[in-house]
CSV table of C-alpha atoms and ligand atoms in Angstrom, one decimal:
chain,number,residue,atom,x,y,z
A,1196,MET,CA,-16.1,-26.2,4.1
A,1197,LEU,CA,-17.6,-23.1,2.4
A,1198,ARG,CA,-19.9,-23.1,-0.6
A,1199,GLY,CA,-18.9,-26.4,-2.1
A,1200,HIS,CA,-15.1,-25.7,-2.3
A,1201,ALA,CA,-13.5,-29.0,-1.7
A,1202,PRO,CA,-10.6,-28.6,0.7
A,1203,ARG,CA,-7.4,-29.6,-0.9
A,1204,ALA,CA,-6.3,-32.1,1.6
A,1205,PHE,CA,-2.6,-32.9,1.4
A,1206,THR,CA,-2.4,-36.6,0.9
A,1207,LEU,CA,1.4,-36.7,1.2
A,1208,PRO,CA,2.5,-37.1,4.8
A,1209,LYS,CA,4.9,-34.4,5.9
A,1210,LYS,CA,8.5,-35.5,5.6
A,1211,GLU,CA,10.4,-35.7,8.8
A,1212,ASN,CA,12.1,-32.4,9.6
A,1213,SER,CA,10.5,-30.8,6.6
A,1214,MET,CA,8.8,-27.5,6.9
A,1215,LYS,CA,5.5,-26.6,5.4
A,1216,VAL,CA,5.3,-22.9,4.6
A,1217,ALA,CA,2.2,-21.1,3.3
A,1218,LEU,CA,2.5,-17.8,1.3
A,1219,LEU,CA,-0.4,-15.4,1.0
A,1220,THR,CA,-0.9,-11.9,-0.6
A,1221,SER,CA,-3.7,-9.8,0.8
A,1222,GLY,CA,-5.4,-6.4,0.3
A,1223,GLY,CA,-4.9,-4.2,-2.8
A,1224,ASP,CA,-2.3,-5.4,-5.2
A,1225,CYS,CA,0.8,-3.6,-6.1
A,1226,GLN,CA,3.8,-4.1,-8.4
A,1227,GLY,CA,6.1,-5.6,-5.8
A,1228,LEU,CA,4.2,-8.7,-4.8
A,1229,ASN,CA,5.7,-11.2,-7.2
A,1230,PRO,CA,9.3,-10.2,-6.7
A,1231,THR,CA,8.7,-10.5,-3.0
A,1232,LEU,CA,7.2,-14.0,-3.3
A,1233,ARG,CA,10.1,-15.0,-5.4
A,1234,GLY,CA,12.6,-13.6,-2.9
A,1235,VAL,CA,10.9,-15.5,0.0
A,1236,ALA,CA,10.6,-18.8,-1.9
A,1237,LYS,CA,14.1,-18.8,-3.5
A,1238,ALA,CA,15.7,-18.1,-0.1
A,1239,LEU,CA,13.6,-20.7,1.6
A,1240,TYR,CA,14.5,-23.4,-1.0
A,1241,TYR,CA,18.1,-22.4,-0.3
A,1242,LEU,CA,18.0,-22.3,3.5
A,1243,VAL,CA,15.6,-25.1,4.2
A,1244,PRO,CA,16.3,-28.0,1.9
A,1245,ASP,CA,13.2,-29.9,2.8
A,1246,VAL,CA,10.8,-27.0,2.6
A,1247,GLU,CA,7.4,-27.5,1.0
A,1248,ILE,CA,5.9,-24.2,-0.1
A,1249,TYR,CA,2.1,-23.7,-0.6
A,1250,GLY,CA,0.3,-20.8,-2.2
A,1251,VAL,CA,-2.9,-19.6,-0.6
A,1252,GLU,CA,-5.3,-18.2,-3.2
A,1253,ASN,CA,-6.8,-14.7,-3.0
A,1254,GLY,CA,-5.5,-13.7,0.4
A,1255,TYR,CA,-7.1,-14.7,3.7
A,1256,LYS,CA,-10.2,-15.8,1.6
A,1257,GLY,CA,-8.1,-18.7,0.4
A,1258,LEU,CA,-7.4,-19.8,4.0
A,1259,ILE,CA,-11.1,-19.4,5.0
A,1260,GLU,CA,-12.1,-21.5,2.0
A,1261,ASN,CA,-9.1,-23.8,2.1
A,1262,ARG,CA,-8.0,-22.9,-1.4
A,1263,ILE,CA,-4.4,-23.7,-1.2
A,1264,ARG,CA,-2.0,-25.1,-3.8
A,1265,PRO,CA,1.4,-26.7,-3.7
A,1266,MET,CA,4.1,-24.6,-5.3
A,1267,SER,CA,7.3,-25.6,-6.9
A,1268,PRO,CA,10.5,-23.7,-7.6
A,1269,SER,CA,9.5,-23.1,-11.2
A,1270,ASP,CA,6.4,-21.1,-10.0
A,1271,PHE,CA,8.7,-18.5,-8.7
A,1272,SER,CA,11.0,-18.3,-11.7
A,1273,GLY,CA,10.7,-15.4,-14.2
A,1274,ILE,CA,8.4,-13.3,-12.0
A,1275,VAL,CA,10.8,-10.6,-10.7
A,1276,ARG,CA,9.6,-8.2,-13.3
A,1277,LEU,CA,5.9,-9.1,-13.1
A,1278,GLY,CA,3.2,-6.8,-11.6
A,1279,GLY,CA,0.1,-8.2,-9.8
A,1280,THR,CA,0.3,-11.4,-7.8
A,1281,ILE,CA,0.5,-15.0,-9.0
A,1282,LEU,CA,-1.5,-16.0,-5.9
A,1283,GLY,CA,-4.4,-13.6,-6.4
A,1284,THR,CA,-5.6,-11.3,-3.6
A,1285,SER,CA,-8.7,-10.0,-2.0
A,1286,ARG,CA,-9.8,-7.6,0.8
A,1287,GLN,CA,-11.0,-9.3,4.0
A,1288,PRO,CA,-11.4,-6.3,6.3
A,1289,PHE,CA,-10.0,-6.7,9.8
A,1290,LYS,CA,-13.3,-5.8,11.4
A,1291,THR,CA,-14.7,-9.1,10.1
A,1292,MET,CA,-12.1,-11.0,12.0
A,1293,THR,CA,-13.4,-10.3,15.4
A,1294,THR,CA,-16.9,-10.2,17.0
A,1295,GLU,CA,-18.3,-7.2,18.8
A,1296,ASP,CA,-17.1,-8.7,22.0
A,1297,GLY,CA,-13.5,-8.8,20.7
A,1298,LEU,CA,-13.5,-12.6,20.2
A,1299,LEU,CA,-12.4,-14.4,17.1
A,1300,SER,CA,-15.0,-14.3,14.3
A,1301,GLU,CA,-16.0,-17.4,12.4
A,1302,LYS,CA,-13.8,-16.3,9.6
A,1303,ALA,CA,-10.7,-16.0,11.8
A,1304,LYS,CA,-11.4,-19.3,13.4
A,1305,ARG,CA,-11.7,-20.9,10.0
A,1306,ILE,CA,-8.3,-19.4,9.0
A,1307,ILE,CA,-6.6,-20.8,12.1
A,1308,GLU,CA,-8.3,-24.2,11.7
A,1309,ASN,CA,-7.2,-24.6,8.1
A,1310,TYR,CA,-3.7,-23.4,9.0
A,1311,ARG,CA,-3.5,-26.2,11.6
A,1312,THR,CA,-5.2,-29.0,9.7
A,1313,ASN,CA,-3.0,-28.4,6.7
A,1314,GLY,CA,0.0,-28.8,9.1
A,1315,PHE,CA,1.7,-25.6,8.2
A,1316,ASP,CA,4.7,-24.5,10.2
A,1317,ALA,CA,4.6,-20.9,9.1
A,1318,LEU,CA,2.4,-18.4,7.3
A,1319,VAL,CA,4.1,-15.7,5.3
A,1320,VAL,CA,1.8,-12.8,4.8
A,1321,LEU,CA,2.4,-9.9,2.3
A,1322,GLY,CA,0.0,-7.0,3.0
A,1323,GLY,CA,-0.8,-3.5,4.1
A,1324,ASN,CA,-2.3,-2.1,7.3
A,1325,GLY,CA,-5.5,-4.1,7.5
A,1326,THR,CA,-3.7,-7.3,6.5
A,1327,GLN,CA,-1.2,-6.6,9.2
A,1328,LYS,CA,-3.8,-6.3,11.9
A,1329,THR,CA,-5.2,-9.7,11.0
A,1330,ALA,CA,-1.7,-11.1,10.8
A,1331,ASN,CA,-1.0,-9.9,14.3
A,1332,LEU,CA,-4.3,-11.3,15.6
A,1333,LEU,CA,-3.4,-14.7,14.0
A,1334,TYR,CA,0.0,-14.6,15.6
A,1335,GLU,CA,-1.5,-13.8,19.0
A,1336,ASN,CA,-3.7,-16.9,18.5
A,1337,GLY,CA,-0.9,-19.3,17.8
A,1338,VAL,CA,-0.2,-19.0,14.0
A,1339,ASN,CA,3.5,-18.7,13.1
A,1340,VAL,CA,3.3,-15.5,11.1
A,1341,THR,CA,6.0,-13.6,9.2
A,1342,PHE,CA,4.8,-10.3,7.7
A,1343,LEU,CA,6.1,-8.2,4.8
A,1344,PRO,CA,5.0,-4.6,4.3
A,1345,LYS,CA,3.3,-4.1,1.0
A,1346,THR,CA,1.4,-1.1,-0.2
A,1347,ILE,CA,1.7,1.7,-2.7
A,1348,ASP,CA,0.6,4.1,0.1
A,1349,ASN,CA,3.9,3.7,2.2
A,1350,ASP,CA,1.9,4.1,5.4
A,1351,ILE,CA,3.2,1.2,7.4
A,1352,SER,CA,5.2,2.2,10.5
A,1353,GLY,CA,8.5,0.7,11.3
A,1354,THR,CA,9.8,0.6,7.8
A,1355,ASP,CA,11.2,3.5,5.7
A,1356,LEU,CA,9.6,2.2,2.6
A,1357,THR,CA,6.9,-0.3,1.8
A,1358,PHE,CA,7.3,-2.3,-1.5
A,1359,GLY,CA,5.1,-1.1,-4.3
A,1360,PHE,CA,5.5,2.6,-3.3
A,1361,ASP,CA,8.5,3.3,-5.5
A,1362,SER,CA,6.7,1.8,-8.5
A,1363,ALA,CA,3.5,3.8,-7.8
A,1364,VAL,CA,5.5,7.0,-7.4
A,1365,ALA,CA,7.2,6.3,-10.8
A,1366,LYS,CA,3.8,6.0,-12.4
A,1367,ALA,CA,2.4,9.1,-10.7
A,1368,THR,CA,5.5,11.0,-11.8
A,1369,ASP,CA,4.9,9.9,-15.4
A,1370,VAL,CA,1.4,11.3,-15.2
A,1371,ILE,CA,2.5,14.6,-13.9
A,1372,ASP,CA,5.2,14.8,-16.5
A,1373,ALA,CA,2.7,14.1,-19.3
A,1374,VAL,CA,0.2,16.6,-18.0
A,1375,HIS,CA,2.9,19.3,-17.9
A,1376,SER,CA,3.1,19.8,-21.7
A,1377,THR,CA,-0.6,20.0,-22.3
A,1378,ALA,CA,-1.1,22.3,-19.2
A,1379,GLU,CA,1.6,24.6,-20.6
A,1380,SER,CA,0.2,24.6,-24.1
A,1381,HIS,CA,-3.3,25.6,-22.9
A,1382,GLY,CA,-2.3,27.7,-19.9
A,1383,ARG,CA,-4.5,25.6,-17.8
A,1384,VAL,CA,-4.7,24.5,-14.1
A,1385,PHE,CA,-4.4,20.7,-13.8
A,1386,VAL,CA,-5.5,18.9,-10.7
A,1387,VAL,CA,-3.9,15.5,-10.6
A,1388,GLU,CA,-5.5,13.3,-7.9
A,1389,LEU,CA,-3.3,10.5,-6.6
A,1390,MET,CA,-4.1,7.4,-4.6
A,1391,GLY,CA,-2.6,7.0,-1.1
A,1392,HIS,CA,-5.6,6.4,1.2
A,1393,ASP,CA,-5.3,8.5,4.4
A,1394,VAL,CA,-1.7,9.7,3.7
A,1395,GLY,CA,0.1,11.8,1.2
A,1396,TRP,CA,3.3,10.0,0.5
A,1397,ILE,CA,2.6,9.3,-3.2
A,1398,ALA,CA,1.5,12.9,-3.8
A,1399,LEU,CA,4.5,14.3,-2.0
A,1400,TYR,CA,7.1,12.2,-3.7
A,1401,SER,CA,5.6,12.4,-7.2
A,1402,GLY,CA,4.8,16.0,-6.8
A,1403,VAL,CA,8.4,16.8,-6.0
A,1404,ALA,CA,9.7,14.5,-8.7
A,1405,GLY,CA,7.3,15.8,-11.3
A,1406,GLY,CA,7.8,19.5,-10.5
A,1407,ALA,CA,4.2,20.1,-9.3
A,1408,ASP,CA,3.6,23.7,-8.1
A,1409,ILE,CA,1.1,22.8,-5.4
A,1410,ILE,CA,1.0,19.6,-3.3
A,1411,LEU,CA,-2.0,18.9,-1.2
A,1412,ILE,CA,-1.9,16.1,1.4
A,1413,PRO,CA,-4.1,14.8,4.2
A,1414,GLU,CA,-1.4,15.7,6.8
A,1415,ILE,CA,-1.7,19.4,5.9
A,1416,PRO,CA,-5.3,20.6,5.6
A,1417,TYR,CA,-5.4,23.3,3.0
A,1418,ASP,CA,-7.1,26.6,2.4
A,1419,THR,CA,-8.6,27.0,-1.1
A,1420,GLU,CA,-7.8,30.7,-1.1
A,1421,ARG,CA,-4.1,29.9,-0.6
A,1422,VAL,CA,-4.3,27.6,-3.7
A,1423,LEU,CA,-6.0,30.3,-5.7
A,1424,ASP,CA,-3.4,32.8,-4.6
A,1425,ALA,CA,-0.6,30.5,-5.7
A,1426,VAL,CA,-2.2,30.1,-9.2
A,1427,ARG,CA,-2.6,33.9,-9.5
A,1428,GLU,CA,1.0,34.4,-8.4
A,1429,ARG,CA,2.2,32.1,-11.2
A,1430,ASN,CA,0.1,34.0,-13.7
A,1431,LYS,CA,1.7,37.2,-12.5
A,1432,ILE,CA,5.2,35.9,-13.2
A,1433,GLY,CA,4.2,34.7,-16.6
A,1434,LYS,CA,3.6,31.1,-15.8
A,1435,GLY,CA,0.1,30.6,-17.2
A,1436,PHE,CA,-0.2,27.0,-16.1
A,1437,THR,CA,-0.3,25.3,-12.7
A,1438,ILE,CA,0.1,21.7,-11.8
A,1439,ILE,CA,-1.5,20.6,-8.5
A,1440,ALA,CA,-0.8,17.1,-7.1
A,1441,ILE,CA,-3.5,16.3,-4.6
A,1442,ALA,CA,-3.7,13.1,-2.5
A,1443,GLU,CA,-7.1,11.3,-2.6
A,1444,GLY,CA,-7.3,11.8,1.2
A,1445,ALA,CA,-6.5,15.6,1.2
A,1446,MET,CA,-9.0,18.0,2.7
A,1447,THR,CA,-9.6,21.6,3.1
A,1448,LYS,CA,-9.4,23.1,6.6
A,1449,GLU,CA,-13.2,23.2,6.8
A,1450,GLU,CA,-13.4,19.6,5.8
A,1451,HIS,CA,-10.8,18.7,8.4
A,1452,SER,CA,-12.9,20.3,11.1
A,1453,MET,CA,-15.9,18.2,10.2
A,1454,LYS,CA,-16.9,15.0,12.0
A,1455,LYS,CA,-15.7,11.8,10.3
A,1456,LYS,CA,-19.2,10.9,9.3
A,1457,GLU,CA,-19.9,14.3,7.7
A,1458,ARG,CA,-16.7,14.0,5.8
A,1459,ALA,CA,-17.5,10.6,4.5
A,1460,ALA,CA,-20.8,12.0,3.2
A,1461,LEU,CA,-19.0,14.5,1.0
A,1462,THR,CA,-19.8,14.0,-2.7
A,1463,ASP,CA,-17.1,13.8,-5.2
A,1464,THR,CA,-13.4,13.0,-4.6
A,1465,ALA,CA,-10.8,15.3,-3.1
A,1466,GLY,CA,-9.5,16.2,-6.6
A,1467,GLY,CA,-13.0,16.7,-8.0
A,1468,ARG,CA,-14.0,19.0,-5.1
A,1469,LEU,CA,-10.9,21.1,-5.5
A,1470,ALA,CA,-11.2,21.3,-9.3
A,1471,ASN,CA,-14.8,22.4,-9.0
A,1472,SER,CA,-14.1,25.1,-6.4
A,1473,LEU,CA,-11.2,26.4,-8.4
A,1474,GLN,CA,-13.1,26.4,-11.7
A,1475,GLU,CA,-16.0,28.3,-10.1
A,1476,VAL,CA,-13.7,31.2,-9.2
A,1477,LEU,CA,-11.1,31.0,-12.1
A,1478,ARG,CA,-13.7,31.0,-14.9
A,1479,HIS,CA,-14.2,34.7,-14.0
A,1480,GLU,CA,-10.4,35.1,-14.6
A,1481,ASP,CA,-10.4,33.3,-17.9
A,1482,LYS,CA,-8.6,30.3,-16.6
A,1483,GLU,CA,-9.7,26.7,-17.2
A,1484,VAL,CA,-9.2,23.9,-14.7
A,1485,ARG,CA,-8.9,20.2,-15.6
A,1486,LEU,CA,-8.9,17.1,-13.4
A,1487,VAL,CA,-6.8,13.9,-14.0
A,1488,VAL,CA,-7.4,10.8,-11.9
A,1489,PRO,CA,-4.9,8.1,-12.8
A,1490,GLY,CA,-6.4,5.7,-10.2
A,1491,TYR,CA,-5.4,2.1,-10.5
A,1492,PHE,CA,-2.9,3.0,-13.2
A,1493,LEU,CA,-0.5,3.6,-10.3
A,1494,ARG,CA,-0.8,0.0,-9.1
A,1495,GLY,CA,-0.4,-1.6,-12.5
A,1496,GLY,CA,2.5,-2.6,-14.7
A,1497,ASP,CA,6.0,-3.7,-13.8
A,1498,PRO,CA,7.9,-3.0,-10.5
A,1499,THR,CA,10.7,-0.5,-10.7
A,1500,ALA,CA,14.3,-1.7,-10.2
A,1501,THR,CA,14.4,-0.1,-6.7
A,1502,ASP,CA,11.2,-2.0,-5.8
A,1503,ARG,CA,12.6,-5.3,-7.1
A,1504,VAL,CA,15.7,-4.9,-5.0
A,1505,LEU,CA,13.7,-4.0,-1.9
A,1506,CYS,CA,11.3,-6.9,-2.5
A,1507,THR,CA,14.2,-9.3,-2.9
A,1508,ARG,CA,15.9,-8.1,0.3
A,1509,LEU,CA,12.8,-8.2,2.4
A,1510,GLY,CA,11.9,-11.6,1.0
A,1511,VAL,CA,15.3,-13.1,1.9
A,1512,LYS,CA,15.0,-11.7,5.5
A,1513,ALA,CA,11.5,-13.2,5.8
A,1514,ALA,CA,12.8,-16.5,4.7
A,1515,GLU,CA,15.7,-16.3,7.3
A,1516,LEU,CA,13.1,-15.7,10.0
A,1517,VAL,CA,11.1,-18.7,9.0
A,1518,ALA,CA,14.2,-20.9,8.8
A,1519,GLU,CA,15.1,-19.8,12.3
A,1520,ARG,CA,11.5,-20.3,13.4
A,1521,ARG,CA,11.3,-16.8,14.8
A,1522,PHE,CA,7.8,-15.5,14.3
A,1523,GLY,CA,5.6,-12.5,15.0
A,1524,PHE,CA,7.9,-10.1,13.2
A,1525,MET,CA,7.6,-7.8,10.2
A,1526,VAL,CA,10.7,-7.3,8.0
A,1527,ALA,CA,11.5,-3.7,7.3
A,1528,GLU,CA,14.0,-1.4,5.6
A,1529,VAL,CA,15.6,1.1,8.0
A,1530,GLY,CA,18.3,3.3,6.4
A,1531,GLN,CA,20.4,0.9,4.3
A,1532,ASP,CA,19.5,-2.1,6.4
A,1533,ILE,CA,16.9,-4.8,6.4
A,1534,VAL,CA,15.7,-5.3,9.9
A,1535,VAL,CA,13.0,-7.1,11.9
A,1536,VAL,CA,10.4,-5.3,13.9
A,1537,ARG,CA,7.9,-6.9,16.3
A,1538,LEU,CA,4.5,-7.0,14.7
A,1539,ALA,CA,2.8,-5.9,17.9
A,1540,GLU,CA,4.9,-2.7,18.0
A,1541,VAL,CA,3.8,-1.4,14.6
A,1542,THR,CA,0.4,-2.9,14.0
A,1543,GLY,CA,-2.3,-0.2,13.8
A,1544,VAL,CA,0.2,2.7,13.7
A,1545,LEU,CA,-0.2,4.7,10.6
A,1546,LYS,CA,2.9,6.3,9.2
A,1547,ARG,CA,2.0,9.8,8.2
A,1548,ILE,CA,4.0,12.7,6.9
A,1549,GLY,CA,5.1,15.2,9.5
A,1550,ALA,CA,3.5,18.6,8.6
A,1551,ASN,CA,6.8,20.2,9.5
A,1552,SER,CA,9.1,17.4,8.5
A,1553,GLN,CA,12.4,18.0,6.8
A,1554,PHE,CA,11.0,16.9,3.4
A,1555,VAL,CA,8.0,19.3,3.6
A,1556,ARG,CA,10.3,22.1,4.6
A,1557,GLU,CA,12.6,21.3,1.7
A,1558,ALA,CA,9.7,21.3,-0.7
A,1559,LYS,CA,8.6,24.7,0.6
A,1560,ARG,CA,12.1,26.0,0.1
A,1561,ILE,CA,11.8,25.5,-3.6
A,1562,GLY,CA,8.5,27.3,-3.7
A,1563,ILE,CA,6.0,24.4,-3.6
A,1564,VAL,CA,2.8,25.5,-2.0
A,1565,PHE,CA,1.0,23.2,0.5
A,1566,GLY,CA,-2.0,25.4,0.9
A,1567,ASP,CA,-1.5,26.0,4.6
B,90,LIG,O1,-4.1,0.8,-0.3
B,90,LIG,C1,-3.8,0.9,-1.7
B,90,LIG,C2,-4.9,1.6,-2.4
B,90,LIG,O2,-4.6,1.6,-3.8
B,90,LIG,C3,-5.2,3.0,-1.9
B,90,LIG,O3,-4.3,3.9,-2.3
B,90,LIG,C4,-6.6,3.2,-2.4
B,90,LIG,O4,-7.3,4.1,-1.6
B,90,LIG,C5,-7.2,1.8,-2.2
B,90,LIG,O5,-6.1,0.9,-2.2
B,90,LIG,C6,-8.2,1.4,-3.3
B,90,LIG,O6,-8.8,0.2,-2.9
B,90,LIG,P1,-9.5,-0.9,-3.8
B,90,LIG,O7,-8.4,-1.6,-4.5
B,90,LIG,O8,-10.2,-1.8,-2.8
B,90,LIG,O9,-10.4,-0.2,-4.7
């Protein structure tokens, strides 16, 4: 037991043939968590008449501390349009789940122990990359895991889309749209820095959707001179303003060639560094640069309709896997289909944008500059 949290022992004996399923949301939140929980639960209540569903509070932390509550159908009602997560979430980095020798850490052992002593038959995990690594570790150590790909970053391999991404792109596009009019009025350069961790999916999608002139992503290290040239080109053709969508993980070619440690020591964010370098040069050309960082705004508010549909479909598939007692899988969207993928096959594989992918080439065809 940790820091005085009384374990919520389940006094009711398990009904014969019943199934005890624990649900958990972990890592950074996003708009699609609640509709996904709803999809899983509604389909479970439908498929497994005797199912007992439990909610783990605040991600893996709740399993470490045994903070688990029984849920009822009404808990999952009316939440399809709700952002955040009714279960709460936290970050429990994967590196804390193993020891230096690659053995299970105390935290991981506690998770497994609480999973077993509570008599769970399945653990349904909604999370991103780090959460996925822990889910796979737990599965390899006997926990019946079903995994659903959540993240605004869209960086999980094996699925075309992760839930949360579409909603974040919608928010990011709103920001770029709003910035357009003020950029145009003042003839300014606007740098819009967008979340996305080590990948540029949000910047690419919202940049294209919002009509950004320049898109800078981690997958394509950029040359500041190329960015300056693009701004000047626009001036020449009478477009006095420029919108730059930059992913928070984007880097210049020089930064790209640095060692990881050196890069981590860089001050300021990617957008801040770019805005400063541009302003230093452009102030001599009578041009002002402004930085906009929407940050967590992208993760807040309601899920889009597209996300709600994806969440529901993934949730139903996850429930089917649990009902069939097939574990160790991630549910995924591939093309128009919802499919299952072995966790071991996709865990730890970051889904990045191909620098020469069709999408990037199409964006270049309409004149978007990537700074390469
Ligand atoms: O992974 C989602 C994400 O929003 C990233 O885009 C961002 O880099 C990170 O989480 C922020 O993390 P935190 O919520 O821990 O500040």
